[in-house]
Short mmCIF file of C-alpha atoms in Angstrom, two decimals:
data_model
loop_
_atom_site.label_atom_id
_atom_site.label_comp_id
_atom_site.label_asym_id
_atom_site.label_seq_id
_atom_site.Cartn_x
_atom_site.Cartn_y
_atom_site.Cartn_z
CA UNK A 12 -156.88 -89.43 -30.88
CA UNK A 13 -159.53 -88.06 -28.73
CA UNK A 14 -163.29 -88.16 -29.57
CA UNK A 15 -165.43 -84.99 -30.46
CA UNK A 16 -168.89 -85.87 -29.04
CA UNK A 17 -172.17 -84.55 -30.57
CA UNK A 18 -175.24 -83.75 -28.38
CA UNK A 19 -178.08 -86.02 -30.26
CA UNK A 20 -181.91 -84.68 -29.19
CA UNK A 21 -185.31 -85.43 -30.30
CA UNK A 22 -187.10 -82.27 -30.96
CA UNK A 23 -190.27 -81.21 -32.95
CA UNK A 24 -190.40 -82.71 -36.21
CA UNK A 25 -186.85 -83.67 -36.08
CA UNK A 26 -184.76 -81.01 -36.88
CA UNK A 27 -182.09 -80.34 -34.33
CA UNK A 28 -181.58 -84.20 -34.27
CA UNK A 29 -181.32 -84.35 -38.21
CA UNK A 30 -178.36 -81.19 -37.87
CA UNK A 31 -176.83 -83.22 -35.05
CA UNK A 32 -176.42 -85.50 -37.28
CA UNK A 33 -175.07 -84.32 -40.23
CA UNK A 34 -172.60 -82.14 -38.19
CA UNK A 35 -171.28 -85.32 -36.88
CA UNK A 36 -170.75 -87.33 -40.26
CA UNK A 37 -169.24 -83.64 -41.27
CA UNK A 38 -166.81 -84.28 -38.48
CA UNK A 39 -165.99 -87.75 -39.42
CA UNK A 40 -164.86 -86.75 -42.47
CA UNK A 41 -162.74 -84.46 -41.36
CA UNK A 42 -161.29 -87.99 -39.41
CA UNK A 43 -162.32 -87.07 -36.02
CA UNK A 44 -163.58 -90.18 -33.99
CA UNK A 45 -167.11 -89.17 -33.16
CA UNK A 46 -169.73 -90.35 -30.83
CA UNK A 47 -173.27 -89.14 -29.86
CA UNK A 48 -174.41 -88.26 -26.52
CA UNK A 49 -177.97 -88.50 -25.15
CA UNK A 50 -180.11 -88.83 -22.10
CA UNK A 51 -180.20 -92.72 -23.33
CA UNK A 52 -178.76 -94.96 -20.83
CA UNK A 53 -176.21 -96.69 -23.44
CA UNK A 54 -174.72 -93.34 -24.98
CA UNK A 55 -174.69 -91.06 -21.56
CA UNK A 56 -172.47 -94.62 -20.42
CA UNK A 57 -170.25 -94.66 -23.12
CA UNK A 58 -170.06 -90.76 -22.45
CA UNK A 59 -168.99 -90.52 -19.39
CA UNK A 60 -166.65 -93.53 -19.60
CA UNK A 61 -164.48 -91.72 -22.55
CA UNK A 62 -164.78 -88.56 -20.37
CA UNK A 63 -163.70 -90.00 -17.24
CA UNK A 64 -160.76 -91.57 -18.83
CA UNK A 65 -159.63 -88.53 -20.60
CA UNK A 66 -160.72 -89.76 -24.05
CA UNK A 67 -163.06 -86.78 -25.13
CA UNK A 68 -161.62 -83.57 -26.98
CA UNK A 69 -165.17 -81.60 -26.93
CA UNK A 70 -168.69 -81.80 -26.59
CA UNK A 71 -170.64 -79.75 -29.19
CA UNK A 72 -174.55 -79.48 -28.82
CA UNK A 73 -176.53 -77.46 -31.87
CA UNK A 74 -179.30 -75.84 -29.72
CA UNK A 75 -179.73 -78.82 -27.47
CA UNK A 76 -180.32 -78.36 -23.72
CA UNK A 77 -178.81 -81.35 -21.72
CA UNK A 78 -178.70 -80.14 -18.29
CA UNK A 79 -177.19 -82.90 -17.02
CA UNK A 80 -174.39 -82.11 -18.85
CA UNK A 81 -173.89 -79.43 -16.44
CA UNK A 82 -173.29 -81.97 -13.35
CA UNK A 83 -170.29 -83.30 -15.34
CA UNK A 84 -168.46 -79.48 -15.54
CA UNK A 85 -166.12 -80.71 -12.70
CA UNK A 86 -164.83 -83.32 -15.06
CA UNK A 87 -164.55 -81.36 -18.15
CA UNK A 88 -162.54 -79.12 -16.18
CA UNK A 89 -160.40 -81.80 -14.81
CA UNK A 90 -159.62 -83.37 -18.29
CA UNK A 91 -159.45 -80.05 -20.18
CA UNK A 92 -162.76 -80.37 -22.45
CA UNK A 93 -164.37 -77.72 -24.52
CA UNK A 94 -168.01 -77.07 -23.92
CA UNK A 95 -169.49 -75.34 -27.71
CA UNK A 96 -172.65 -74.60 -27.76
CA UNK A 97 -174.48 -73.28 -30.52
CA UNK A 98 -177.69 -71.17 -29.81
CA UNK A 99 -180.59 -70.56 -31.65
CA UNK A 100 -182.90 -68.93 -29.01
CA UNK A 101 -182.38 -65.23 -28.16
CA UNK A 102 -180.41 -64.92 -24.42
CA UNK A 103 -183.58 -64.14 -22.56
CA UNK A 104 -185.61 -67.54 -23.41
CA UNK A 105 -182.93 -69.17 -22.54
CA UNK A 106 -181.33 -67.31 -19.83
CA UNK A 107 -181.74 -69.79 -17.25
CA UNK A 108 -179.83 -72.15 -19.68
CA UNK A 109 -177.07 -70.06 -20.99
CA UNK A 110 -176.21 -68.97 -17.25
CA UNK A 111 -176.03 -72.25 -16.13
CA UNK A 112 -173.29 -72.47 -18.81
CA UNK A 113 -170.99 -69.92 -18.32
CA UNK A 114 -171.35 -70.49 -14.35
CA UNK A 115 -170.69 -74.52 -14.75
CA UNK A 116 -167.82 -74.64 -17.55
CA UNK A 117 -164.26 -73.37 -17.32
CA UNK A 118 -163.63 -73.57 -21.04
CA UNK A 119 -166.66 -72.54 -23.23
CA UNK A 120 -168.16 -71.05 -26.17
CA UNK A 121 -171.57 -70.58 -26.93
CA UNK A 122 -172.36 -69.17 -30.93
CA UNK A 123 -175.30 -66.85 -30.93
CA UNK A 124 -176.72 -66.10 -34.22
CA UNK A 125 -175.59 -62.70 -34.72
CA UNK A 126 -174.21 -59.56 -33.11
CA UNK A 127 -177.06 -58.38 -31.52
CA UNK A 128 -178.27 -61.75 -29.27
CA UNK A 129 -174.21 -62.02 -28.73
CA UNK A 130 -174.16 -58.16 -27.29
CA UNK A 131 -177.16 -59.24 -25.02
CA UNK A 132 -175.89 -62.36 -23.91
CA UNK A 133 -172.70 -60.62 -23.19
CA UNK A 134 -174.58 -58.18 -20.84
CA UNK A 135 -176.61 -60.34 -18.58
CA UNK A 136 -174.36 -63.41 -18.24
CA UNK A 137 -171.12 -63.81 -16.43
CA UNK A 138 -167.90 -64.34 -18.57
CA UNK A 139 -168.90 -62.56 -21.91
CA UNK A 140 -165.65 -63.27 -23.65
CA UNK A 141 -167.64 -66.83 -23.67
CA UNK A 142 -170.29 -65.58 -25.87
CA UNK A 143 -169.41 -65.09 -29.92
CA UNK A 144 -170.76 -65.07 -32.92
CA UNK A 145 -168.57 -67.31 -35.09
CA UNK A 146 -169.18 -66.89 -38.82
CA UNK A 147 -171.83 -69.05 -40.70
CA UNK A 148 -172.47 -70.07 -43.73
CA UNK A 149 -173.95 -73.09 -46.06
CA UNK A 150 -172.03 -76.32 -45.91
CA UNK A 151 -172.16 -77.96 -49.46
CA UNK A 152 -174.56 -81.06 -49.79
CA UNK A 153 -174.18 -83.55 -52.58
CA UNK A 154 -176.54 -83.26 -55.23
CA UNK A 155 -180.38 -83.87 -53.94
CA UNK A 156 -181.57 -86.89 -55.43
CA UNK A 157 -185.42 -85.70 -56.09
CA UNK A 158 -185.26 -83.70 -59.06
CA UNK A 159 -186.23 -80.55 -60.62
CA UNK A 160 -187.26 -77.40 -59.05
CA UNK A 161 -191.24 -77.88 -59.51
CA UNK A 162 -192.64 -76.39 -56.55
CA UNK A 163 -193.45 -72.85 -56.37
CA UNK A 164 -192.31 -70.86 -52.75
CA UNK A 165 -191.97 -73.12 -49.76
CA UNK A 166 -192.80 -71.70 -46.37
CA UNK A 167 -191.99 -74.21 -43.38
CA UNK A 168 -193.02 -72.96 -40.27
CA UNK A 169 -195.19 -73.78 -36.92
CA UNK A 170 -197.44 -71.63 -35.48
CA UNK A 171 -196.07 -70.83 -32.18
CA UNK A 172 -199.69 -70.06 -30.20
CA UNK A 173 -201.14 -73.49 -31.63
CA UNK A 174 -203.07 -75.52 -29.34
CA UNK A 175 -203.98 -72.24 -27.23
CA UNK A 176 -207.68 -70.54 -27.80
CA UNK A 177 -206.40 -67.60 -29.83
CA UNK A 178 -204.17 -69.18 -32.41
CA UNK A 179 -204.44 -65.89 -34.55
CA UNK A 180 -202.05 -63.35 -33.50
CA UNK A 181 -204.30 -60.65 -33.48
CA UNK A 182 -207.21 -62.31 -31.60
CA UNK A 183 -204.34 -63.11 -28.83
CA UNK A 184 -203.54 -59.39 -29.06
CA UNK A 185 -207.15 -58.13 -28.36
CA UNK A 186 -207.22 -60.73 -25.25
CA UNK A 187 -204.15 -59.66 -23.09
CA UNK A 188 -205.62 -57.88 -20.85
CA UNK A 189 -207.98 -60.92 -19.99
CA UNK A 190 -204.79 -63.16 -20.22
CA UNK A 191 -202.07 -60.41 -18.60
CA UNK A 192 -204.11 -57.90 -16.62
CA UNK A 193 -204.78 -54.19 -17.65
CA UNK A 194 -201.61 -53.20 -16.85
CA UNK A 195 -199.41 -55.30 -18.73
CA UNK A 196 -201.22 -55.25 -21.87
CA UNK A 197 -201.15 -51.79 -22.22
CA UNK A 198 -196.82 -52.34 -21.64
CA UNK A 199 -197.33 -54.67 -24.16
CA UNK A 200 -199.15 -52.43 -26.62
CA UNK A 201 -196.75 -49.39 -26.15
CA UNK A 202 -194.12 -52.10 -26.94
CA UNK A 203 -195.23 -53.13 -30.37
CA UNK A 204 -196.17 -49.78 -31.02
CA UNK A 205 -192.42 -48.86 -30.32
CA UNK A 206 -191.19 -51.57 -32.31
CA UNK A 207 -193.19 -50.98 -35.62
CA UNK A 208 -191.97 -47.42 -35.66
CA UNK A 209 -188.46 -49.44 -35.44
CA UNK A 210 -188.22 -52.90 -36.43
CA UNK A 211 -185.19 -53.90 -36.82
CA UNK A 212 -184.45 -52.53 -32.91
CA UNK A 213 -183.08 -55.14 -30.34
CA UNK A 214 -185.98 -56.81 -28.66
CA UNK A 215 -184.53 -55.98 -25.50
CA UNK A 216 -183.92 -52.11 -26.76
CA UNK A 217 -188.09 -52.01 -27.24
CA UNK A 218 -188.48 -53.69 -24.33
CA UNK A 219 -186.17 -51.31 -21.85
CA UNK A 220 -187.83 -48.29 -23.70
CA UNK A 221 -191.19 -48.43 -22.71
CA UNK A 222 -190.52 -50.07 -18.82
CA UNK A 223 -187.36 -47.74 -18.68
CA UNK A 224 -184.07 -46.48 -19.71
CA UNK A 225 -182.26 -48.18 -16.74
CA UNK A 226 -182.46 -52.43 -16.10
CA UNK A 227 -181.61 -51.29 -12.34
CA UNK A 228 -185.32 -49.85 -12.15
CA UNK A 229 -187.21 -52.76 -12.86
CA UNK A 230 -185.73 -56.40 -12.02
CA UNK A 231 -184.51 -58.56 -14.93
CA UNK A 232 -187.69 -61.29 -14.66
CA UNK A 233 -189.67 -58.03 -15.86
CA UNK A 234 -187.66 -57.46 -18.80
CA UNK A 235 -187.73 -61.38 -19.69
CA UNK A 236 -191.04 -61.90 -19.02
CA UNK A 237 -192.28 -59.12 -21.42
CA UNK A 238 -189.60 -59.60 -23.99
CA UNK A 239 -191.08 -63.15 -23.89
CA UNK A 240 -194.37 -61.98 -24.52
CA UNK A 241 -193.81 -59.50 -27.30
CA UNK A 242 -191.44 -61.65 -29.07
CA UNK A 243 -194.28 -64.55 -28.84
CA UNK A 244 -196.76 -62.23 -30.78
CA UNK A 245 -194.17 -61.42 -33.23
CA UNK A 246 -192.59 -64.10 -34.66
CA UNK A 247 -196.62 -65.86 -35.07
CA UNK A 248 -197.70 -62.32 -37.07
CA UNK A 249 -194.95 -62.36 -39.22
CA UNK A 250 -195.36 -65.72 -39.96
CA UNK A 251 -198.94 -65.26 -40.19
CA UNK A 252 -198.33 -62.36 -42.48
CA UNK A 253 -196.37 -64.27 -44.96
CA UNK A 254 -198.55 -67.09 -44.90
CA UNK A 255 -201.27 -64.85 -45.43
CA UNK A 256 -199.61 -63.02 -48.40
CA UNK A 257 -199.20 -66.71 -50.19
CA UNK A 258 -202.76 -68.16 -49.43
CA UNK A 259 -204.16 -66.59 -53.02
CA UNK A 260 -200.83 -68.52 -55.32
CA UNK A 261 -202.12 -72.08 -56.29
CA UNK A 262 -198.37 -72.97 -56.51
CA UNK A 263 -197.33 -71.75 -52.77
CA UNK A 264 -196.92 -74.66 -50.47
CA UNK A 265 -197.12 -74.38 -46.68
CA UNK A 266 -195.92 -76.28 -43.93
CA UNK A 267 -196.20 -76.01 -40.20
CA UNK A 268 -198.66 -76.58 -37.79
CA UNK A 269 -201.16 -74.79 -36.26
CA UNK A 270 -202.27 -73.10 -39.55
CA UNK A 271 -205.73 -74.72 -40.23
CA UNK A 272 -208.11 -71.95 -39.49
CA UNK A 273 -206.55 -70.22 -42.74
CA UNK A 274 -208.15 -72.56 -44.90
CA UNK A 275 -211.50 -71.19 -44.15
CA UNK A 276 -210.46 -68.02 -45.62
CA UNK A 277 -211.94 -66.76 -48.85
CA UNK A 278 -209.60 -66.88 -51.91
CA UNK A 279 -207.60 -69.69 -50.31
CA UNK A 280 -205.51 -71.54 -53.02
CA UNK A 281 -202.38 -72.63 -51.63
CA UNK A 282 -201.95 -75.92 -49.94
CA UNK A 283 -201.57 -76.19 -46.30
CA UNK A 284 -200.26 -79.39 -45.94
CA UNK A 285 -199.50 -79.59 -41.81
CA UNK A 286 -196.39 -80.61 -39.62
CA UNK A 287 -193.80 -82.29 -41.60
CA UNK A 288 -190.67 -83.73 -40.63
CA UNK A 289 -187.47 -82.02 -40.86
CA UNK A 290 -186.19 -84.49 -43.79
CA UNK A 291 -189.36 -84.07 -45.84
CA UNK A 292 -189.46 -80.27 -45.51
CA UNK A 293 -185.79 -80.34 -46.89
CA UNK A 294 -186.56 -82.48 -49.63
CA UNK A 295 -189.40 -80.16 -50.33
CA UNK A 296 -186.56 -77.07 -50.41
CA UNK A 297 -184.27 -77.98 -52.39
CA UNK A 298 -187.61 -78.73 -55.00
CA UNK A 299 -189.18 -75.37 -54.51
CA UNK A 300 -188.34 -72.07 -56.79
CA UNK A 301 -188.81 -69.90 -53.64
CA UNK A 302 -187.80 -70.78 -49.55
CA UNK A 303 -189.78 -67.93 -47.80
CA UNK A 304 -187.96 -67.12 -44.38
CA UNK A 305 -190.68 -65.52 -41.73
CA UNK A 306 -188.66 -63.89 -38.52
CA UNK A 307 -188.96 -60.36 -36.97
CA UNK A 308 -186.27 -57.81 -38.22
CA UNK A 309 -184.54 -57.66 -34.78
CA UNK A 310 -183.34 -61.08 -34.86
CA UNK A 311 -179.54 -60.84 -36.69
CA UNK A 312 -179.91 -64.32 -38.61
CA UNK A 313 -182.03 -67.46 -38.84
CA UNK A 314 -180.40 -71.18 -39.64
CA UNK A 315 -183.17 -71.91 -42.42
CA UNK A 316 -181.33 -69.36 -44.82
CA UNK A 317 -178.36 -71.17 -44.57
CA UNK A 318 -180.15 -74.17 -44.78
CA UNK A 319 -182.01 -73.08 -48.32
CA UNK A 320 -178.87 -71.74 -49.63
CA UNK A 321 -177.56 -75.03 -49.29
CA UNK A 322 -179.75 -76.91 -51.23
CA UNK A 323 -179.84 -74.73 -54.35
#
């Protein structure tokens, strides 16, 4: 019987390797042989040997970019192997990576989170039909071995402008136009102002509305570069919001980091406890009355739902 391989990569407090993970015992017991395939000498060996000799049925990555994966296409074509890729990211931060994708592999599918990331994808990248949205939903766990549910809501999320001078959203807002020029902070304000009269509009909808009604009038690297930008602010004042809106409960809990200038703020009585890693923080979920989820109303879906929902 062939082998499914599983992408396995480190990332920020261990999350995508932890998912990697579990999706591969999942397989298992479904009594697939499985193996795991890194950047790590031993595994990319073993890899390539089972691919070479026609040994592997798949190789499924959750949100993990191996591009050397994409040097091997010739052979995955050659010994009829399925490229799945599952994608967290909307298409346009990782457009370089989702191209590469549908321009290296003959047979491939690449999961967005919902409808509207799969409609963009499908619009910028050659062979839509490769792009889907394949139906989610929580994967029973056994029974979670630390108890009762004594924590009050959980939030678990990074600040994504930590480590830069302005890690408060709105103090990054009031420098863009010493950080993007005149110009493109004024794009940028029209585009939030276009999206809070609308928030649940594609990102790339605000974005094409205030440069223009037509991608052929401004190149695609304008788009992406401001869709980056916007989307950066975002996601860190929504997060900030509903970290915000939990600061005054003594029995709110918050995780991520990036957060500490918070704790300066008057009436603080949650606990900001910093980074944690991706098994803690799910120990700490399925123990919490409340799993706050903190993403901008244009994206379709986020994993961390799914995620809670399992653990209840």
């Amino acid at each position: 019987m062939k082998r499914i391989y599983v992408v396995d990569h480190p990332s920020l407090n261990g999350a995508i390797r932890r998912i990697s993970h579990d999706l591969a015992e999942a397989l298992a017991r479904l009594g697939w042989p499985v193996g795991l395939f890194s950047e790590e000498a031993e595994p990319a060996r073993a890899f390539v040997e089972d691919l070479t000799a026609g040994r592997v049925a798949a190789l499924v990555s959750f949100n993990a970019y191996l591009r050397e994966s994409e040097g091997l296409a010739p052979l995955f074509a050659a010994r009829g192997v399925h490229f799945f890729f599952y994608g967290t990211d909307h298409p346009y931060h990782a457009h370089d990576a989702y191209q590469g994708f549908a321009r290296s592999f003959e047979a491939l599918t690449v999961s967005l989170t919902g409808a509207v990331e799969r409609d963009l994808a499908r619009r910028l990248f050659p062979r839509p039909d490769c792009f889907v949205t394949l139906r989610q939903g929580p994967a029973p766990l056994d029974p979670a071995p630390w108890g009762g549910r004594d924590l009050g809501p959980l939030i678990v999320v990074n600040n994504l402008l930590a480590g830069t001078p302005h890690p408060d959203p709105d103090r990054f807002r009031a420098h863009w136009p010493a950080l993007f020029g005149l110009r493109d902070a004024r794009l940028l304000e029209a585009m939030v102002e276009t999206h809070d009269s609308a928030p649940t509009r594609p990102l790339d909808a605000v974005v094409a509305a205030v440069l223009d009604e037509d991608l052929a009038h401004h190149p695609l690297d304008d788009h992406r570069r401001f869709a980056m930008r916007l989307d950066l602010y975002l996601r860190t004042r929504v997060r900030d919001r509903a970290i915000r809106a939990l600061l005054p409960r003594s029995d709110a809990l918050v995780c991520g980091q990036g957060w500490d200038h918070l704790a300066a703020l008057p009436g603080v009585r949650a606990r900001l406890s910093g980074p944690v890693p991706y098994d803690q923080a799910r120990a700490l979920a399925a123990r919490a009355r409340a799993v706050v989820n903190a993403v901008p109303p244009y994206y379709s879906c986020s994993e961390r739902v799914l995620e809670a929902l399992a653990l209840r």
